[in-house]
Every structure is written in structure tokens, then in C-alpha cells.
Coordinates of C-alpha atoms and ligand atoms in Angstrom, one line a residue:
M6 CA 3.3 15.0 -0.4
Q7 CA 6.4 14.4 1.9
S8 CA 7.8 17.9 1.9
Q9 CA 7.7 21.1 -0.3
I10 CA 10.3 23.4 -1.6
K11 CA 9.3 27.2 -0.8
L12 CA 10.3 30.5 -2.3
Y13 CA 11.0 33.1 0.1
Y14 CA 10.7 36.6 -1.4
K15 CA 10.5 39.2 1.6
N16 CA 14.2 40.0 0.9
V17 CA 13.6 41.6 -2.3
T18 CA 11.0 44.1 -1.1
A19 CA 11.3 47.8 -0.1
E20 CA 10.4 46.9 3.3
V21 CA 13.8 45.2 3.7
I22 CA 16.2 47.0 1.1
G23 CA 14.4 50.4 0.6
A24 CA 12.4 51.8 -2.1
E25 CA 15.3 52.7 -4.5
H26 CA 16.1 49.0 -4.9
G27 CA 13.5 46.9 -3.6
I28 CA 10.0 46.3 -4.8
T29 CA 7.4 48.3 -3.3
V30 CA 3.7 47.2 -2.3
S31 CA 2.3 49.1 -5.4
Q32 CA 5.1 47.6 -7.7
L33 CA 4.2 44.1 -6.5
K34 CA 0.5 44.8 -7.2
A35 CA 1.3 46.1 -10.7
L36 CA 3.3 42.8 -11.4
A37 CA 0.4 40.8 -10.0
E38 CA -1.9 42.5 -12.5
K39 CA 0.5 42.0 -15.3
S40 CA 1.2 38.5 -14.6
S41 CA -2.2 37.4 -13.8
P42 CA -3.5 37.0 -17.4
L43 CA -0.4 35.2 -18.2
I44 CA -1.2 32.5 -15.7
S45 CA -4.4 31.9 -17.4
Q46 CA -2.5 32.1 -20.8
L47 CA 0.1 29.5 -19.9
N48 CA -2.5 27.2 -18.4
E49 CA -4.4 27.6 -21.8
E50 CA -1.3 26.8 -23.9
R51 CA -0.5 23.8 -21.8
K52 CA -4.2 22.5 -22.5
A53 CA -3.8 23.1 -26.1
G54 CA -0.7 21.1 -26.3
Q55 CA 1.7 24.0 -27.1
T56 CA 4.2 23.4 -24.2
P57 CA 4.5 19.4 -24.2
Y58 CA 7.2 19.6 -21.3
R59 CA 4.4 20.2 -19.0
G60 CA 3.1 16.7 -19.6
L61 CA 6.3 15.0 -18.7
P62 CA 5.6 14.3 -15.1
Y63 CA 2.4 12.4 -16.1
N64 CA 3.9 10.5 -18.8
T65 CA 3.9 6.9 -17.4
Q66 CA 4.8 5.4 -20.6
I67 CA 8.3 7.0 -20.6
A68 CA 9.0 6.0 -17.1
Q69 CA 8.0 2.4 -17.9
Q70 CA 10.2 2.3 -21.0
V71 CA 13.1 3.6 -18.9
K72 CA 12.4 1.0 -16.3
D73 CA 12.2 -1.9 -18.6
L74 CA 15.5 -0.9 -20.1
V75 CA 17.2 -0.4 -16.8
G76 CA 16.0 -3.9 -16.1
Q77 CA 17.6 -5.4 -19.1
L78 CA 20.9 -3.7 -18.6
K79 CA 21.7 -2.8 -15.1
E80 CA 22.9 -6.2 -13.8
D81 CA 25.8 -6.5 -16.4
C82 CA 26.6 -2.6 -16.4
E83 CA 29.5 -1.4 -14.4
N84 CA 29.9 1.8 -16.2
L85 CA 27.3 4.1 -17.7
V86 CA 28.7 6.6 -20.1
V87 CA 26.5 9.6 -21.4
L88 CA 27.5 11.2 -24.6
G89 CA 25.5 14.7 -25.2
I90 CA 25.7 18.3 -24.8
G91 CA 23.6 21.2 -23.6
G92 CA 20.1 20.0 -22.9
S93 CA 21.3 16.4 -23.5
A94 CA 23.8 16.4 -20.8
L95 CA 23.3 19.2 -18.2
G96 CA 20.1 17.5 -16.5
N97 CA 21.9 14.1 -16.3
I98 CA 24.8 15.7 -14.4
A99 CA 22.5 17.8 -12.1
L100 CA 20.6 14.7 -11.0
Q101 CA 23.5 12.7 -10.3
T102 CA 25.3 15.4 -8.2
A103 CA 22.0 16.0 -6.4
L104 CA 20.8 12.7 -5.7
N105 CA 23.9 10.4 -5.4
P106 CA 26.7 10.7 -3.0
Y107 CA 29.9 12.7 -3.7
M108 CA 32.2 9.6 -3.7
Y109 CA 29.6 7.6 -5.9
N110 CA 32.0 6.8 -8.7
L111 CA 34.9 5.8 -6.6
D112 CA 33.6 3.9 -3.7
D113 CA 31.8 0.8 -4.6
T114 CA 29.8 0.8 -1.2
Q115 CA 28.3 4.2 -1.9
R116 CA 26.6 3.4 -5.4
A117 CA 23.4 1.6 -6.4
G118 CA 24.2 1.4 -9.9
P119 CA 27.0 1.7 -12.4
R120 CA 29.6 4.5 -12.4
L121 CA 28.4 7.4 -14.2
F122 CA 30.6 9.4 -16.5
V123 CA 29.0 12.4 -18.8
F124 CA 31.0 13.7 -21.8
D125 CA 29.6 17.1 -22.8
N126 CA 32.8 18.3 -24.6
V127 CA 35.4 17.1 -27.1
D128 CA 38.7 17.7 -25.4
P129 CA 40.9 15.1 -26.8
E130 CA 42.9 14.7 -23.4
Q131 CA 39.7 14.3 -21.4
L132 CA 38.3 11.7 -23.5
A133 CA 41.4 9.9 -24.3
S134 CA 42.1 9.6 -20.7
F135 CA 38.9 8.1 -20.0
L136 CA 39.3 5.8 -23.2
G137 CA 42.5 4.4 -21.7
W138 CA 40.7 3.3 -18.5
V139 CA 37.6 2.0 -20.2
S140 CA 39.0 0.1 -23.0
D141 CA 39.4 -3.2 -21.2
K142 CA 36.1 -2.9 -19.6
L143 CA 33.8 -2.4 -22.8
D144 CA 31.6 -5.5 -22.0
K145 CA 30.6 -4.0 -18.7
T146 CA 30.0 -0.4 -20.3
V147 CA 26.9 1.0 -21.7
F148 CA 27.2 4.1 -23.9
N149 CA 23.9 6.4 -23.9
V150 CA 24.3 8.7 -26.9
I151 CA 21.8 11.4 -26.4
S152 CA 20.9 13.8 -29.4
K153 CA 17.7 15.0 -30.5
S154 CA 18.9 15.9 -33.9
G155 CA 21.8 13.6 -34.2
R156 CA 23.9 16.1 -36.2
T157 CA 25.5 18.0 -33.3
A158 CA 29.1 17.9 -34.1
E159 CA 30.5 17.2 -30.7
T160 CA 28.0 14.1 -29.9
A161 CA 28.3 12.8 -33.2
S162 CA 32.1 12.9 -32.9
Q163 CA 32.2 11.4 -29.5
F164 CA 29.9 8.7 -31.0
M165 CA 32.1 7.9 -33.9
I166 CA 35.1 7.4 -31.6
I167 CA 33.2 5.0 -29.4
R168 CA 31.5 3.2 -32.2
Q169 CA 35.0 2.5 -33.7
L170 CA 36.4 1.4 -30.4
L171 CA 33.3 -1.0 -29.6
L172 CA 33.7 -2.4 -33.4
D173 CA 37.5 -3.0 -33.0
K174 CA 37.2 -4.5 -29.3
L175 CA 33.7 -6.3 -29.4
G176 CA 32.6 -6.4 -33.1
P177 CA 29.2 -5.5 -34.4
E178 CA 27.4 -7.5 -31.8
G179 CA 29.2 -5.6 -29.1
L180 CA 28.4 -2.2 -30.6
Q181 CA 24.6 -3.3 -30.7
S182 CA 24.6 -4.4 -27.3
Q183 CA 26.6 -1.6 -25.6
V184 CA 24.8 1.5 -26.9
V185 CA 21.5 2.9 -26.1
A186 CA 20.3 6.0 -28.5
T187 CA 18.1 8.7 -27.1
T188 CA 16.9 10.6 -29.9
D189 CA 13.8 11.8 -31.9
A190 CA 11.2 9.1 -32.3
K191 CA 11.2 9.2 -36.1
E192 CA 13.5 11.7 -37.7
G193 CA 17.2 12.7 -37.7
T194 CA 20.6 11.4 -38.3
L195 CA 20.8 9.5 -34.9
R196 CA 17.5 7.9 -35.6
K197 CA 19.0 6.5 -38.9
I198 CA 22.2 5.2 -37.4
A199 CA 20.4 3.6 -34.6
A200 CA 17.8 1.8 -36.9
D201 CA 20.7 0.6 -39.3
A202 CA 22.9 -0.9 -36.2
G203 CA 19.8 -2.2 -34.1
F204 CA 20.5 0.0 -31.1
R205 CA 18.2 0.0 -28.2
C206 CA 16.3 3.3 -28.2
L207 CA 14.7 5.8 -26.1
E208 CA 12.7 8.9 -27.3
V209 CA 13.3 12.8 -27.0
P210 CA 9.5 13.7 -27.0
Q211 CA 8.1 15.8 -29.8
G212 CA 8.2 19.3 -29.2
V213 CA 10.4 19.2 -26.1
G214 CA 13.5 21.1 -26.4
G215 CA 16.8 19.9 -24.9
R216 CA 16.7 22.2 -21.9
F217 CA 13.1 21.1 -21.0
S218 CA 13.8 17.4 -21.5
V219 CA 15.3 16.2 -18.2
L220 CA 12.2 14.6 -17.0
S221 CA 11.8 12.6 -20.2
A222 CA 14.0 9.6 -21.1
V223 CA 17.0 12.2 -21.7
G224 CA 17.4 12.5 -18.0
L225 CA 15.6 9.6 -16.6
F226 CA 17.6 6.8 -18.1
S227 CA 20.8 7.7 -16.5
A228 CA 19.1 8.5 -13.1
A229 CA 17.3 5.2 -13.0
M230 CA 20.3 3.3 -14.0
C231 CA 22.1 5.0 -11.0
G232 CA 19.5 4.2 -8.5
I233 CA 17.6 7.4 -8.3
D234 CA 13.9 7.2 -7.6
I235 CA 12.4 8.4 -10.7
D236 CA 9.0 8.0 -9.5
S237 CA 9.5 10.5 -6.6
L238 CA 11.4 12.8 -9.1
L239 CA 8.0 12.9 -11.3
E240 CA 5.8 12.9 -8.3
G241 CA 7.7 16.0 -7.0
A242 CA 7.2 17.6 -10.5
R243 CA 3.6 16.8 -10.4
D244 CA 3.1 18.5 -6.9
M245 CA 4.8 21.7 -8.4
D246 CA 2.7 21.5 -11.2
D247 CA -0.3 22.1 -9.1
R248 CA 1.2 25.1 -7.3
V249 CA 2.5 26.7 -10.6
S250 CA -0.8 26.3 -12.4
C251 CA -2.5 28.3 -9.4
E252 CA -4.4 31.3 -10.8
D253 CA -3.6 33.4 -7.7
F254 CA -0.4 35.1 -8.3
Y255 CA 0.4 35.5 -4.8
K256 CA 0.3 31.7 -4.2
N257 CA 2.0 30.8 -7.5
P258 CA 5.9 30.5 -7.0
A259 CA 6.7 30.4 -10.7
A260 CA 4.6 33.3 -11.4
L261 CA 6.0 35.2 -8.4
N262 CA 9.7 34.0 -9.4
A263 CA 9.4 35.2 -12.8
A264 CA 7.8 38.4 -12.1
I265 CA 10.5 39.4 -9.5
N266 CA 13.3 38.4 -12.0
Y267 CA 11.6 40.7 -14.9
H268 CA 11.1 43.5 -12.5
F269 CA 14.6 43.8 -11.5
Y270 CA 15.8 43.3 -15.2
K271 CA 13.6 46.2 -16.2
R272 CA 15.2 48.3 -13.4
G273 CA 18.8 47.8 -14.5
K274 CA 19.5 44.5 -12.5
K275 CA 20.2 42.4 -15.4
I276 CA 22.5 39.7 -13.8
S277 CA 20.8 36.8 -12.0
V278 CA 23.0 35.1 -9.6
I279 CA 22.1 31.7 -8.3
M280 CA 24.1 30.5 -5.3
P281 CA 23.4 27.0 -3.8
Y282 CA 24.5 26.6 -0.3
S283 CA 24.8 22.8 -0.8
Y284 CA 27.3 20.9 -2.9
S285 CA 24.6 18.6 -4.0
L286 CA 22.8 21.4 -5.8
K287 CA 25.8 22.9 -7.4
D288 CA 25.1 21.5 -10.9
L289 CA 21.4 22.2 -10.9
A290 CA 22.9 26.0 -11.2
D291 CA 24.6 24.8 -14.5
W292 CA 21.2 23.3 -15.6
Y293 CA 19.6 26.5 -14.6
R294 CA 22.0 28.8 -16.5
Q295 CA 21.2 27.0 -19.9
L296 CA 17.6 27.0 -19.3
W297 CA 17.5 30.8 -18.5
A298 CA 20.2 32.0 -21.2
E299 CA 18.9 29.9 -24.0
S300 CA 15.2 30.6 -23.5
L301 CA 15.4 34.3 -22.5
G302 CA 18.3 35.7 -24.5
K303 CA 16.7 36.7 -27.5
A304 CA 17.2 39.4 -30.2
E305 CA 13.3 39.8 -31.2
D306 CA 10.1 39.8 -29.4
L307 CA 7.1 38.1 -30.7
K308 CA 6.2 41.0 -32.9
G309 CA 9.5 40.9 -34.5
S310 CA 10.9 44.2 -33.0
K311 CA 14.7 44.3 -32.1
V312 CA 14.8 44.0 -28.2
H313 CA 18.1 42.2 -27.5
I314 CA 16.7 41.3 -24.2
G315 CA 17.8 38.7 -21.6
P316 CA 19.0 38.4 -17.8
T317 CA 22.5 37.0 -17.4
P318 CA 22.5 33.9 -15.4
V319 CA 25.6 33.5 -13.1
K320 CA 26.5 30.4 -11.0
A321 CA 28.0 30.8 -7.7
L322 CA 28.6 28.2 -5.0
G323 CA 28.3 29.0 -1.3
T324 CA 30.4 29.2 0.7
T325 CA 33.1 28.7 -1.8
D326 CA 32.3 31.8 -3.8
Q327 CA 32.1 34.0 -0.6
H328 CA 36.0 34.0 -1.0
S329 CA 35.8 34.8 -4.6
Q330 CA 32.9 36.8 -5.6
V331 CA 31.0 38.2 -2.5
Q332 CA 33.4 41.4 -2.6
L333 CA 32.2 42.2 -6.0
Y334 CA 28.6 41.4 -5.1
R335 CA 28.6 43.6 -2.3
E336 CA 30.5 46.6 -3.3
G337 CA 30.4 46.4 -7.1
P338 CA 27.4 47.7 -9.0
N339 CA 24.0 47.1 -7.7
D340 CA 23.0 45.2 -10.8
K341 CA 22.2 41.7 -9.6
L342 CA 19.2 39.6 -8.3
F343 CA 20.6 36.9 -5.9
T344 CA 18.8 33.5 -5.5
F345 CA 20.1 31.3 -2.9
L346 CA 19.3 27.6 -2.6
Q347 CA 19.2 26.4 1.0
V348 CA 18.9 23.2 2.6
E349 CA 17.3 22.8 6.0
N350 CA 18.0 19.6 6.7
F351 CA 20.9 17.4 5.4
D352 CA 21.0 13.9 5.3
T353 CA 24.2 13.5 7.0
E354 CA 25.3 15.3 10.2
L355 CA 29.1 16.0 10.8
K356 CA 30.6 17.6 14.0
I357 CA 33.3 19.7 14.0
G358 CA 36.3 18.4 16.2
P359 CA 37.7 19.9 19.3
A360 CA 39.8 23.0 19.0
P361 CA 43.7 22.1 19.6
D362 CA 45.0 23.5 22.9
C363 CA 47.1 25.9 21.2
A364 CA 44.2 27.4 19.5
S365 CA 41.7 27.8 22.0
E366 CA 40.3 30.9 19.7
L367 CA 38.7 28.1 17.4
G368 CA 36.9 26.7 20.3
F369 CA 33.6 28.5 19.3
L370 CA 33.6 26.1 16.2
A371 CA 34.1 22.8 18.2
G372 CA 31.2 20.4 18.5
K373 CA 29.0 22.3 16.1
D374 CA 27.4 20.5 13.1
L375 CA 29.2 21.4 9.7
S376 CA 25.6 22.0 8.2
T377 CA 25.1 24.6 10.9
L378 CA 28.0 26.5 9.7
L379 CA 27.0 26.2 6.0
N380 CA 23.7 27.6 6.6
S381 CA 24.8 30.3 9.1
E382 CA 27.3 31.3 6.3
K383 CA 24.3 31.6 4.0
V384 CA 22.5 33.8 6.4
A385 CA 25.5 35.8 7.1
T386 CA 25.9 36.6 3.2
E387 CA 22.4 37.2 2.8
Y388 CA 22.8 39.7 5.6
A389 CA 25.8 41.4 4.3
L390 CA 24.0 41.7 0.8
L391 CA 20.8 43.2 2.6
V392 CA 23.0 45.6 4.4
D393 CA 24.1 46.9 1.0
R394 CA 20.7 46.9 -0.5
R395 CA 20.9 43.9 -2.9
P396 CA 17.7 42.0 -3.5
C397 CA 17.8 38.4 -2.3
L398 CA 15.5 35.5 -3.1
T399 CA 15.7 32.0 -1.4
V400 CA 14.6 28.7 -2.6
V401 CA 14.3 26.6 0.8
F402 CA 14.7 22.9 0.4
P403 CA 13.3 21.0 3.6
E404 CA 15.7 18.4 2.3
V405 CA 17.4 17.4 -0.9
N406 CA 15.6 14.1 -2.2
A407 CA 14.3 13.2 -5.5
C408 CA 10.9 14.6 -4.8
T409 CA 12.0 18.1 -3.9
I410 CA 14.5 17.8 -6.9
G411 CA 11.7 17.1 -9.1
Q412 CA 9.7 20.2 -7.8
F413 CA 12.8 22.4 -8.2
I414 CA 13.2 21.5 -11.9
Y415 CA 9.6 21.8 -12.7
L416 CA 9.4 25.2 -10.7
Y417 CA 12.4 26.7 -12.8
E418 CA 10.9 25.2 -16.2
V419 CA 7.6 27.1 -15.6
T420 CA 9.3 30.1 -14.0
T421 CA 11.2 30.3 -17.4
S422 CA 7.9 30.1 -19.4
F423 CA 6.4 32.8 -17.4
A424 CA 9.5 35.0 -17.6
G425 CA 9.5 34.6 -21.6
A426 CA 5.8 35.6 -21.6
L427 CA 6.6 38.4 -19.5
F428 CA 9.5 39.6 -21.9
G429 CA 7.2 38.8 -24.9
I430 CA 9.6 36.5 -26.6
N431 CA 9.8 32.9 -28.0
T432 CA 11.0 31.0 -24.9
Y433 CA 11.4 27.7 -26.7
N434 CA 13.8 28.5 -29.7
Q435 CA 17.5 29.1 -29.8
P436 CA 18.3 30.7 -33.2
A437 CA 21.5 32.2 -32.2
V438 CA 23.1 28.8 -31.5
E439 CA 22.7 27.8 -35.0
L440 CA 25.1 30.1 -36.8
G441 CA 28.0 28.6 -34.5
K442 CA 27.0 25.0 -35.3
E443 CA 26.8 25.7 -39.1
A444 CA 30.1 27.6 -39.1
T445 CA 31.8 24.5 -37.1
F446 CA 30.5 22.3 -39.8
A447 CA 32.0 24.6 -42.5
L448 CA 35.3 24.6 -40.7
M449 CA 35.4 21.0 -40.5
G450 CA 35.0 20.7 -44.2
R451 CA 31.3 19.8 -44.6
A452 CA 30.6 19.7 -48.5
G453 CA 28.5 22.2 -50.2
D454 CA 28.6 25.6 -51.9
E455 CA 27.0 27.3 -48.8
Y456 CA 29.8 25.8 -46.6
E457 CA 32.7 26.8 -48.8
K458 CA 31.2 30.3 -48.9
L459 CA 30.8 30.5 -45.1
V460 CA 34.4 29.3 -44.7
Q461 CA 35.6 32.3 -46.6
Q462 CA 33.5 34.5 -44.7
I463 CA 34.6 33.1 -41.3
R464 CA 38.2 33.4 -42.2
S465 CA 38.1 36.9 -43.3
L466 CA 36.6 37.8 -40.1
T467 CA 38.6 35.7 -37.7
K468 CA 42.1 35.3 -39.4
I469 CA 44.9 36.4 -36.9
D470 CA 46.3 39.9 -37.7
G471 CA 49.9 39.9 -36.6
E472 CA 49.9 43.4 -35.8
F473 CA 47.6 42.9 -33.0
L474 CA 49.4 39.9 -31.5
V475 CA 51.7 41.1 -28.6
Ligands
PA5_525 O1 18.4 22.8 -25.3 C1 18.8 22.5 -26.4 O2 17.9 22.5 -27.4 C2 20.1 22.5 -26.9 O3 21.1 22.8 -25.7 C3 20.6 21.3 -27.3 O4 20.1 20.2 -26.2 C4 22.0 20.6 -27.7 O5 22.3 21.8 -28.7 C5 22.2 19.4 -28.2 O6 21.4 19.2 -29.2 P1 21.0 17.6 -29.8 O7 20.3 17.0 -28.6 O8 20.3 17.8 -31.0 O9 22.2 17.0 -29.9

């Protein structure tokens, strides 16, 4: 293993921030006692096939299918467009931002594959602008429509727009050649459409929910098309699997991470801020937000009691949000746990130029590496928070590469499983998302008595009351 990410947790302890806000030695011991049986439980569940996402880093078949398809398509592909939402998009965006250069899409010399565009919304102006650009490049553009169910209104609508465009410009053969569908192996609307149109297909594995699917074809295809080393990504995840399966609580970063999050939630720190100090890692924070929110925000526990539980994940970016959020983080309510993501060695070093003669007060910055400034600001922000007794974790990346990103993804997926077990909830469902989906279907005119009734209920609750419009 080239290098390993580490979780640093001293700055959540009472030793650093005092016993009122920090974790004492006896509290950590109690967390170890509560968590240790859950480590065995999760390992057993995994062996029994109840958490299929745990096996993805070992699935050579998926990786091979992805590589074969990339081999067929890459040479003639200048643009890759992902149509998907939630778990069918956030991992793709996170991998691309983490592992390809900032100017990847704009500078041909900086890209090792097609330009990548991920559409995870239905904003007409955004998509129309893109279509205006891509319409005369369709024969060099591959559309990867990703939807496990195929009935998600956003993805289905985007696909129906693209389908018509491809039919109009390139005909049925063009439609067939330019679309890759990633969906359930057997069932669902997209599977039916793909079979009918003869699309190339990849699978969303059985039992793997969208937010746990980035290490399947869902995330691997766009990554591999764009030159990301998916073998290293999976190798990193396998390395982390060894560490998060360890039965010793104190050596298991996922069990520790989950237990610390659980401890602070139970003591009123219900907001979990993740703050990367690296532009590359910023979209992993969005990916984490969905993973944490959809998995842990639940009305009922496993016994059916109402609990309305769930830490609120918040994304911040260092140093940008020091100038936006840190005033609140230091002086506002002490209701947050902070997790910094820190990179020890950046791929590129950039030296700050000399100070102008008229501004010698800037001389202290001259000649220093920009990464030194970035990491100094991380330490400075952490210090300022610790002075105010705010708990801080850090995930340390020796460097950002496919292997360490694979480790991070797997660490947080398994941390989420541990946290769900500690909260005693079902980590893998998302019942509350369904009502909004059904309401959208109803408002968009889906046929059926139940939808007509739902429209009336929606209108009566949401119609604009002029008296309250100022
Ligand atoms: O994590 C999840 O399960 C969700 O975010 C889904 O990925 C999202 O709702 C999209 O669903 P689908 O892939 O069925 O279009």
C-alpha cells in the first residue's frame, strides 16, 4: 500500500478542549464497549451478504466490464455526459474533482479522456445552454444515463430530451450508439428502455443503494473514461476494508469516527461540519452530505419507535469559508463537530511571488509555497476553534490520488454503517424521499386516482394565500 489516510482524533478529547465539551477517557471507554459488539455485528452482516456495497472493491467483473466498455468508446468520445441525480451523480462529480485537474474540461493538454459534464438537476437554462454547445458534436458525445429505478423524474426528463435530440440529429442508430445506460440488472423502466433501444448497459448491483454505489459501474465508468485509475481506487478501498473490519475499536477508524460522531450528537452537537482544505476534495464533502443525511436522518428506529434522529451534515471549504462561516463556528452555539480534510503533500507546488516595493508588509509571504499557506490556515482555524472548545477531527491525506480517495470513500461508507447501528436505525432506506417523488409525479399529471387525490391534497396545503404575500 503506497500511503494511507489517517483519522486524527486527539482534538475531540477532554484533554484538549476540557471535560464540558470534550470526550473523557471514561467516555471513550464506554464508547468502545458499546461499539465493539457492533464491529462483530457489521462483519457478520457483511459475511451474510446483507451489505453488498462492502464487496464492491473486490468485484473484478464490474471493473472488467467497465474497462471493456471504455475500450470500445473512449477513442471516439470527446464529451461524456452523465445524466443522474443523488447517488447516481454525486460520486461521479466527487471523483472527477478529486482526481483530475481543475482545468480538465477546458484545456486539452490537461485531460486524459473526454470532457465530463454531470447534469443532476432540471434547470432549463443550464441544460439549454449545454445543448446549444453540444448539438453539433453529438457523434463525439456519449450520454451515460444512470438510474437504478429509471423512474426518477429528473433523470427520465433529461434522458427524454437527449433521446429526442439524438433521434432528430443522428437517427435511431445514433441514439443506440451514443447512449450507455447504467441501471438495475433486470428490472425497472430504464432497463426496459435500454432493451428496446439496444443501448450498451452497465449494472447497478443488487442491494446497493445509490449513495453506496460509487465504487460500482455507477462511478467507475465516468472515472475510467476520464483517465482515472480505477484499479488504484478499488485497491485503496480494499486496504481500508482491512482497517474498518478490525475488531479492536481503537484501531478501527470507521468505528472510532462513528462513535465520536454519535457521542457528540447525543450531547447536543447535532451538526457535523466537514471542511476540506483542498479544492480537489470539495465535492467529496457533497457526496458525504448525501451519504450521511439520507442514511442517518430517520423518523423511526429499528423497533418502530419514533426517534426523529440524524446529525445534520454541513459542507464548508477551507480557506474560502473561513471568511464566511468561521465567525459563527467560533462564537455561535457550541453545537457542531468539525471534520477537517487535510492534504500533507500536494502534487503541485506554487511559490508566492515577491512583495511589491511599496508593500513590504507582505514580505513574510514572499517565496513561501501556497500549500504551506493553505495548511497553515487549516491549523490556524483548528487552533481558533479549539481555543473556543469546539471538537475537531482531521482526516489526513498523505497525498490525493486514486488510492487515498478509494480509502476515504470506503472509510465514510463504513463509518455510516457504524453510525446507523449506533443510532439503531435502518441505514439503507430513504422512505422520506418518496413522498416528494410521488408528489412531483402527481403535479406533473401522472394518471391514476391516487395521483388525482394527491394533487388536491398538495394544492390545499401549498396554494398561495395572498394575505401572507408582502
Ligand atoms: O441514494 C439514493 O438511493 C438516491 O439518492 C438515488 O440515487 C436517487 O434518488 C436517484 O435514484 P435512481 O438511481 O433510481 O434514479
